[in-house]
Amino acid sequence: MKNYRAELTGVFGDPVDDNPTGVVEEAAFAAKGLNYRYLTVKVLPKDLEAAMNSVRVLGMRGVNLTMPHKVKVLAYLDELSEAASIIGAVNTVIRREGRLIGENTDGKGFVTALKNEGISLEGKRITMLGAGGAARAISVECALNGAGHIAIVNRNKERGDELAALLNEKTECAAEYLAWEKGMKIPEDTEILINGTSAGFSPNVNDRPDIDYSSVTEKMCVCDVVFNPVETVFLKEAAERGAKTVTGLGMLVQQAALNFTLWTGEEAPVRVMEEALRREFE
């Protein structure tokens, strides 16, 4: 007897109309012959509890959370992964045996993308530009994966200090806060430089983090969380100075691939997912 019931996944957020994740996940479901659907759903903050109850009621395999729900969703979950617990935010929920488990795949996607480029985090000295949600998740995962030192560069001292203190308290990685001054020089001992801000994201494609680009050297690996455009001004400036660069596209694809596996239990067709995402941005 044929089974017409689809397994449901999706994303809850507000705004959410321009979120491309559904295209990527649906391409993966089709490639693997899975009867899964990915729903892009606008959920207002006042309706988050009802929306999370719907995950249980509808028997959904899980959902992604985007702004402004990544922190407030914690109140409606049964369990958190180690990284999600340290970060204090969740972007992925998995339903297992009726329980809702919170995970944060933002940082994990970044770490996987680096590993795929042959870059180890073990003992590395990292400079992180920004202390927002993406920077926080990536910093925690880098720390959990063996980074030796992370310098948090941020204009808001309180936020930067808080992230550095979190890393020092909850991980074995040493961290410090550096004030982000206009045209600041990147520390000479930096091995991995990461733009964890939204500077350069479409449509503001000519924007770039305010740093002294002459302090970027060929010894550094320079990474961007911005994925649209794929080649940002930040990365182009770094490449001109001989640095190895890693785009935000790899992080986004690997994050989506992790979500796919968490929900389906199957290996993700990463190349299919990357091609689907590139088509969206062309």
mmCIF file of N, CA and C in Angstrom, residues 94 138-139 177:
data_model
loop_
_atom_site.group_PDB
_atom_site.id
_atom_site.type_symbol
_atom_site.label_atom_id
_atom_site.label_comp_id
_atom_site.label_asym_id
_atom_site.label_seq_id
_atom_site.Cartn_x
_atom_site.Cartn_y
_atom_site.Cartn_z
ATOM 1 N N ILE A 94 15.162 18.992 16.686
ATOM 2 C CA ILE A 94 14.903 17.639 16.205
ATOM 3 C C ILE A 94 13.882 16.997 17.139
ATOM 4 N N ILE A 138 29.973 30.392 16.158
ATOM 5 C CA ILE A 138 31.220 29.953 15.538
ATOM 6 C C ILE A 138 32.349 29.932 16.554
ATOM 7 N N SER A 139 32.410 30.948 17.406
ATOM 8 C CA SER A 139 33.462 31.004 18.421
ATOM 9 C C SER A 139 33.389 29.795 19.354
ATOM 10 N N TYR A 177 38.835 40.065 24.876
ATOM 11 C CA TYR A 177 38.098 41.079 24.128
ATOM 12 C C TYR A 177 39.046 42.179 23.667
#
